[in-house]
Amino acid sequence: MGLKIGIVGATGAVGVEAIKLLEESKLPISELRLFASSRSVGKKIGFLGEELPIAELSFHAFKGLDFVIFSAGSSVSQQFAPIAKESGAIVIDNSSFFRLQPNVPLVVPEVNKEDLKSHKGIIANPNCTAAILSVALWPIHLVATIERVIVSTYQAVSGAGAKAILELETQLRHFVYGKPIVPEVFPEQIAFNVFSHNSPVTENGYNGEENKVMQEIRKIFHYPNLNICATCIRVPVFRAHSESVVIETAKKLDAQQTRSILSKAPGVLVVDDPQNGYFPTPLKASGKKEVLVGRIREDLSHPRGIAFFLSGDQLLKGAAWNAVQILQALL
Amino acid sequence: MGLKIGIVGATGAVGVEAIKLLEESKLPISELRLFASSRSVGKKIGFLGEELPIAELSFHAFKGLDFVIFSAGSSVSQQFAPIAKESGAIVIDNSSFFRLQPNVPLVVPEVNKEDLKSHKGIIANPNCTAAILSVALWPIHLVATIERVIVSTYQAVSGAGAKAILELETQLRHFVYGKPIVPEVFPEQIAFNVFSHNSPVTENGYNGEENKVMQEIRKIFHYPNLNICATCIRVPVFRAHSESVVIETAKKLDAQQTRSILSKAPGVLVVDDPQNGYFPTPLKASGKKEVLVGRIREDLSHPRGIAFFLSGDQLLKGAAWNAVQILQALL
């Protein structure tokens, strides 16, 4: 019969990647149904040699589908994911809407694939920064029990969507042509600048992105008391997020042990050549499914501390690839 | 009579700023003698309405000078700072050459001005990242005793000199014109990328820049056992370094107490408006003598932790302004 899969947000940055990954996946897909907002209706997207039309969402849109991947923002997921579920499809949702709901599993397959067993029709895909981080932390946690995480991020603009990518391009062009730079999408100039992530700061002093990272890692790890402190910063990079990470473990690890653990870990690529100064960068991570980890060293400020630096493609492992991995794990 | 001041490296990024700051300083300067490498000899630089010639360094170059500010790299300082000192001038050296020598004070005036009293003719100006960080840490340390510092940096290219600034500009132009980008000054592409600071990684797993930050903060604070872990990352920003900082203090502070301490601290400007998302950025810090500090909040991962984010102009507080402050303090 073959699989019938729907993609909501098919023209967005994550949707486009999901379609490509499904194409590569060799899954027996008999139907791919694409959805986007009304202004994309009429466009076509290529998939395995066919030109597929884009439809608008409706109450009956999901009929007959086995799986629907949502990447069109929280309000679309809130409204349509329950409808897709009622239609009999399993929903894999990229938005933040369902992530912290107790009856919705939040899954990074390398970490907590088992949680898929308890799903009730909706599975949440984590925040991109959290997903990338979890892949590097989990294998260390299994061996040495992580007691504390301090992470500072270097986040690409594509996390904020296609408009943000265009904004960085426009500002660069204005710089080269000597025209004034006026921020429109982001509240601050992004070219030649870095700024605190533009999600609102909440009561606890942390912004929305930081709270997501902290809360989601705890849920994915089933570790509600994990001590974690995140600082999320936007940088003028098009694609792939980077993170400077310092951890404390219950069991002492040295750099070599950590490198060895990470080099065997699923979804991790150790890129750590101090002699040649070759380490993870967002350019190296762009287009890769793995999270690149390097600068692995002891944190000299703590008897059981380890520091490292990672880069991961937030559109792939941080979104579309993690969703496709969930789909594959469900089969 | 007036002051007779020499500037070595007068055409470099730091030298140019030092000349501007001396011009603004209203110090009674009767002579400003400018030095640079042979290829700058013949050029002139304006100072208080006069066009001053640029001379080459020689054994007798410093005769009659009261102060000489060196910003021409370690090998020039190594060779010529002792000669300037022998000529009777007090040397303020921006290079790393003398910084860790026990008989050379390493001074950030807001922190350890008293150390100037014990100078023996040479005073060292700290690494830019360390200088900026020290101004924010010291007032907190005085009240609550800092026990540990974890810092991840977002460093501008101008820390690597004029060639690095040109490299970022060239790569941006190539991007806009659709030409290939080939790194020349930095080992990796700097446009739309971030990478581990390009100083060599030493035995302990930390690169040269990270070791400087850790060792210099300890010396400036007279705190050889301070626990500190630095991760130094280069970002595609022209000017001003930013730092994501997490500290642990002996005495518990909350965010409001920390904000209050920092708002009264010399050399610090608190830029921390969570409601409007207005925080330090390198663009806001460029051209400012103060270090901008914001995102001040409790580190939820530690009972006595505080997190904040800062931006400071590494050519000013990180170099030229700190040198001029030292000069003023000596008078």
PDB file of C-alpha atoms in Angstrom, chain A residues 148-150 152-154 169 172-173 175-177 188-189 191-196 201 204-207 210 214 227-231 233 235-238 242 244 246 248 274 277 279 281-284 295 297-302 307 309, chain B residues 148-150 152-154 169 172-173 175-177 188-189 191-196 201 204-207 210 214 227-231 233 235-238 242 244 246 248 274 277 279 281-284 295 297-302 307 309:
ATOM      1  CA  ARG A 148      24.718  20.731  35.782  1.00  0.00           C
ATOM      2  CA  VAL A 149      24.747  22.293  32.312  1.00  0.00           C
ATOM      3  CA  ILE A 150      25.748  25.847  31.384  1.00  0.00           C
ATOM      4  CA  SER A 152      25.709  29.850  25.689  1.00  0.00           C
ATOM      5  CA  THR A 153      24.470  29.767  22.115  1.00  0.00           C
ATOM      6  CA  TYR A 154      25.467  31.245  18.750  1.00  0.00           C
ATOM      7  CA  GLU A 169      21.139  39.316   3.101  1.00  0.00           C
ATOM      8  CA  LEU A 172      24.812  42.870   3.937  1.00  0.00           C
ATOM      9  CA  ARG A 173      23.908  44.243   0.517  1.00  0.00           C
ATOM     10  CA  PHE A 175      26.533  47.561   3.801  1.00  0.00           C
ATOM     11  CA  VAL A 176      28.397  46.771   0.581  1.00  0.00           C
ATOM     12  CA  TYR A 177      26.469  49.433  -1.370  1.00  0.00           C
ATOM     13  CA  GLU A 188      18.229  45.053  16.193  1.00  0.00           C
ATOM     14  CA  GLN A 189      20.630  45.094  13.262  1.00  0.00           C
ATOM     15  CA  ALA A 191      24.667  42.233  10.258  1.00  0.00           C
ATOM     16  CA  PHE A 192      27.989  42.642  12.168  1.00  0.00           C
ATOM     17  CA  ASN A 193      26.162  42.367  15.457  1.00  0.00           C
ATOM     18  CA  VAL A 194      25.101  39.783  18.019  1.00  0.00           C
ATOM     19  CA  PHE A 195      22.128  40.165  20.341  1.00  0.00           C
ATOM     20  CA  SER A 196      20.167  38.392  23.015  1.00  0.00           C
ATOM     21  CA  VAL A 201      12.035  37.745  28.671  1.00  0.00           C
ATOM     22  CA  ASN A 204      12.433  34.359  35.831  1.00  0.00           C
ATOM     23  CA  GLY A 205      14.781  36.589  33.806  1.00  0.00           C
ATOM     24  CA  TYR A 206      15.171  34.082  30.953  1.00  0.00           C
ATOM     25  CA  ASN A 207      13.855  34.628  27.455  1.00  0.00           C
ATOM     26  CA  GLU A 210      16.263  29.881  26.988  1.00  0.00           C
ATOM     27  CA  MET A 214      16.014  24.324  29.859  1.00  0.00           C
ATOM     28  CA  ASN A 227      20.414  22.087  36.839  1.00  0.00           C
ATOM     29  CA  ILE A 228      20.687  23.970  33.586  1.00  0.00           C
ATOM     30  CA  CYS A 229      21.377  27.604  32.694  1.00  0.00           C
ATOM     31  CA  ALA A 230      21.025  28.786  29.085  1.00  0.00           C
ATOM     32  CA  THR A 231      21.978  32.073  27.432  1.00  0.00           C
ATOM     33  CA  ILE A 233      22.319  34.733  21.505  1.00  0.00           C
ATOM     34  CA  VAL A 235      24.665  35.771  15.509  1.00  0.00           C
ATOM     35  CA  PRO A 236      24.924  36.817  11.830  1.00  0.00           C
ATOM     36  CA  VAL A 237      25.143  33.260  10.508  1.00  0.00           C
ATOM     37  CA  PHE A 238      22.694  31.921   7.925  1.00  0.00           C
ATOM     38  CA  SER A 242      26.574  26.592  17.739  1.00  0.00           C
ATOM     39  CA  SER A 244      29.497  26.630  24.095  1.00  0.00           C
ATOM     40  CA  VAL A 246      30.169  23.453  30.263  1.00  0.00           C
ATOM     41  CA  GLU A 248      29.524  19.003  35.705  1.00  0.00           C
ATOM     42  CA  PRO A 274      43.609  20.953  18.390  1.00  0.00           C
ATOM     43  CA  GLY A 277      42.861  24.184  14.948  1.00  0.00           C
ATOM     44  CA  PHE A 279      36.810  22.409  15.255  1.00  0.00           C
ATOM     45  CA  THR A 281      31.685  25.652  12.880  1.00  0.00           C
ATOM     46  CA  PRO A 282      28.194  26.398  11.560  1.00  0.00           C
ATOM     47  CA  LEU A 283      29.537  26.254   7.984  1.00  0.00           C
ATOM     48  CA  LYS A 284      30.889  22.725   8.581  1.00  0.00           C
ATOM     49  CA  ARG A 295      37.072  21.733  21.806  1.00  0.00           C
ATOM     50  CA  ARG A 297      38.572  19.660  27.378  1.00  0.00           C
ATOM     51  CA  GLU A 298      38.423  19.609  31.141  1.00  0.00           C
ATOM     52  CA  ASP A 299      36.784  22.602  32.724  1.00  0.00           C
ATOM     53  CA  LEU A 300      39.661  23.782  34.912  1.00  0.00           C
ATOM     54  CA  SER A 301      37.243  25.640  37.190  1.00  0.00           C
ATOM     55  CA  HIS A 302      35.554  22.490  38.553  1.00  0.00           C
ATOM     56  CA  ALA A 307      33.760  21.976  28.375  1.00  0.00           C
ATOM     57  CA  PHE A 309      31.756  23.469  21.624  1.00  0.00           C
TER      58      PHE A 309
ATOM     59  CA  ARG B 148      33.972  30.675  39.924  1.00  0.00           C
ATOM     60  CA  VAL B 149      33.642  32.275  36.494  1.00  0.00           C
ATOM     61  CA  ILE B 150      32.465  30.606  33.271  1.00  0.00           C
ATOM     62  CA  SER B 152      31.974  32.267  26.519  1.00  0.00           C
ATOM     63  CA  THR B 153      32.968  35.069  24.174  1.00  0.00           C
ATOM     64  CA  TYR B 154      31.694  36.604  20.939  1.00  0.00           C
ATOM     65  CA  GLU B 169      34.655  43.244   4.328  1.00  0.00           C
ATOM     66  CA  LEU B 172      30.940  40.170   2.438  1.00  0.00           C
ATOM     67  CA  ARG B 173      31.572  41.875  -0.891  1.00  0.00           C
ATOM     68  CA  PHE B 175      29.057  37.137  -1.075  1.00  0.00           C
ATOM     69  CA  VAL B 176      27.010  40.028  -2.453  1.00  0.00           C
ATOM     70  CA  TYR B 177      28.717  39.817  -5.866  1.00  0.00           C
ATOM     71  CA  GLU B 188      38.277  29.694   8.349  1.00  0.00           C
ATOM     72  CA  GLN B 189      35.686  31.803   6.577  1.00  0.00           C
ATOM     73  CA  ALA B 191      31.551  35.823   7.042  1.00  0.00           C
ATOM     74  CA  PHE B 192      28.337  33.996   8.199  1.00  0.00           C
ATOM     75  CA  ASN B 193      30.412  31.775  10.442  1.00  0.00           C
ATOM     76  CA  VAL B 194      31.735  31.569  13.993  1.00  0.00           C
ATOM     77  CA  PHE B 195      34.839  29.656  15.018  1.00  0.00           C
ATOM     78  CA  SER B 196      37.041  28.861  17.969  1.00  0.00           C
ATOM     79  CA  VAL B 201      45.564  25.289  21.582  1.00  0.00           C
ATOM     80  CA  ASN B 204      45.780  22.102  28.839  1.00  0.00           C
ATOM     81  CA  GLY B 205      43.224  22.085  25.990  1.00  0.00           C
ATOM     82  CA  TYR B 206      42.709  25.874  26.055  1.00  0.00           C
ATOM     83  CA  ASN B 207      43.765  28.205  23.270  1.00  0.00           C
ATOM     84  CA  GLU B 210      41.491  31.581  26.701  1.00  0.00           C
ATOM     85  CA  MET B 214      42.114  33.075  32.754  1.00  0.00           C
ATOM     86  CA  ASN B 227      38.281  29.125  39.311  1.00  0.00           C
ATOM     87  CA  ILE B 228      37.719  30.321  35.771  1.00  0.00           C
ATOM     88  CA  CYS B 229      36.866  28.603  32.496  1.00  0.00           C
ATOM     89  CA  ALA B 230      36.930  30.561  29.228  1.00  0.00           C
ATOM     90  CA  THR B 231      35.748  29.621  25.729  1.00  0.00           C
ATOM     91  CA  ILE B 233      34.917  32.338  19.870  1.00  0.00           C
ATOM     92  CA  VAL B 235      32.118  36.105  15.349  1.00  0.00           C
ATOM     93  CA  PRO B 236      31.565  38.178  12.179  1.00  0.00           C
ATOM     94  CA  VAL B 237      31.378  41.510  14.008  1.00  0.00           C
ATOM     95  CA  PHE B 238      33.684  44.417  13.167  1.00  0.00           C
ATOM     96  CA  SER B 242      30.666  40.390  23.866  1.00  0.00           C
ATOM     97  CA  SER B 244      28.194  35.465  28.186  1.00  0.00           C
ATOM     98  CA  VAL B 246      28.045  32.878  34.655  1.00  0.00           C
ATOM     99  CA  GLU B 248      29.210  31.707  41.530  1.00  0.00           C
ATOM    100  CA  PRO B 274      13.886  43.042  29.725  1.00  0.00           C
ATOM    101  CA  GLY B 277      14.293  43.550  24.997  1.00  0.00           C
ATOM    102  CA  PHE B 279      20.412  44.670  26.099  1.00  0.00           C
ATOM    103  CA  THR B 281      25.260  44.495  21.745  1.00  0.00           C
ATOM    104  CA  PRO B 282      28.624  45.122  20.094  1.00  0.00           C
ATOM    105  CA  LEU B 283      27.036  47.863  17.959  1.00  0.00           C
ATOM    106  CA  LYS B 284      25.857  49.690  21.092  1.00  0.00           C
ATOM    107  CA  ARG B 295      20.630  40.161  30.912  1.00  0.00           C
ATOM    108  CA  ARG B 297      19.607  37.277  36.213  1.00  0.00           C
ATOM    109  CA  GLU B 298      19.995  34.473  38.701  1.00  0.00           C
ATOM    110  CA  ASP B 299      21.653  31.363  37.360  1.00  0.00           C
ATOM    111  CA  LEU B 300      18.892  28.852  38.103  1.00  0.00           C
ATOM    112  CA  SER B 301      21.403  25.983  38.031  1.00  0.00           C
ATOM    113  CA  HIS B 302      23.284  27.068  41.156  1.00  0.00           C
ATOM    114  CA  ALA B 307      24.401  35.157  34.792  1.00  0.00           C
ATOM    115  CA  PHE B 309      25.871  39.337  29.109  1.00  0.00           C
TER     116      PHE B 309
END
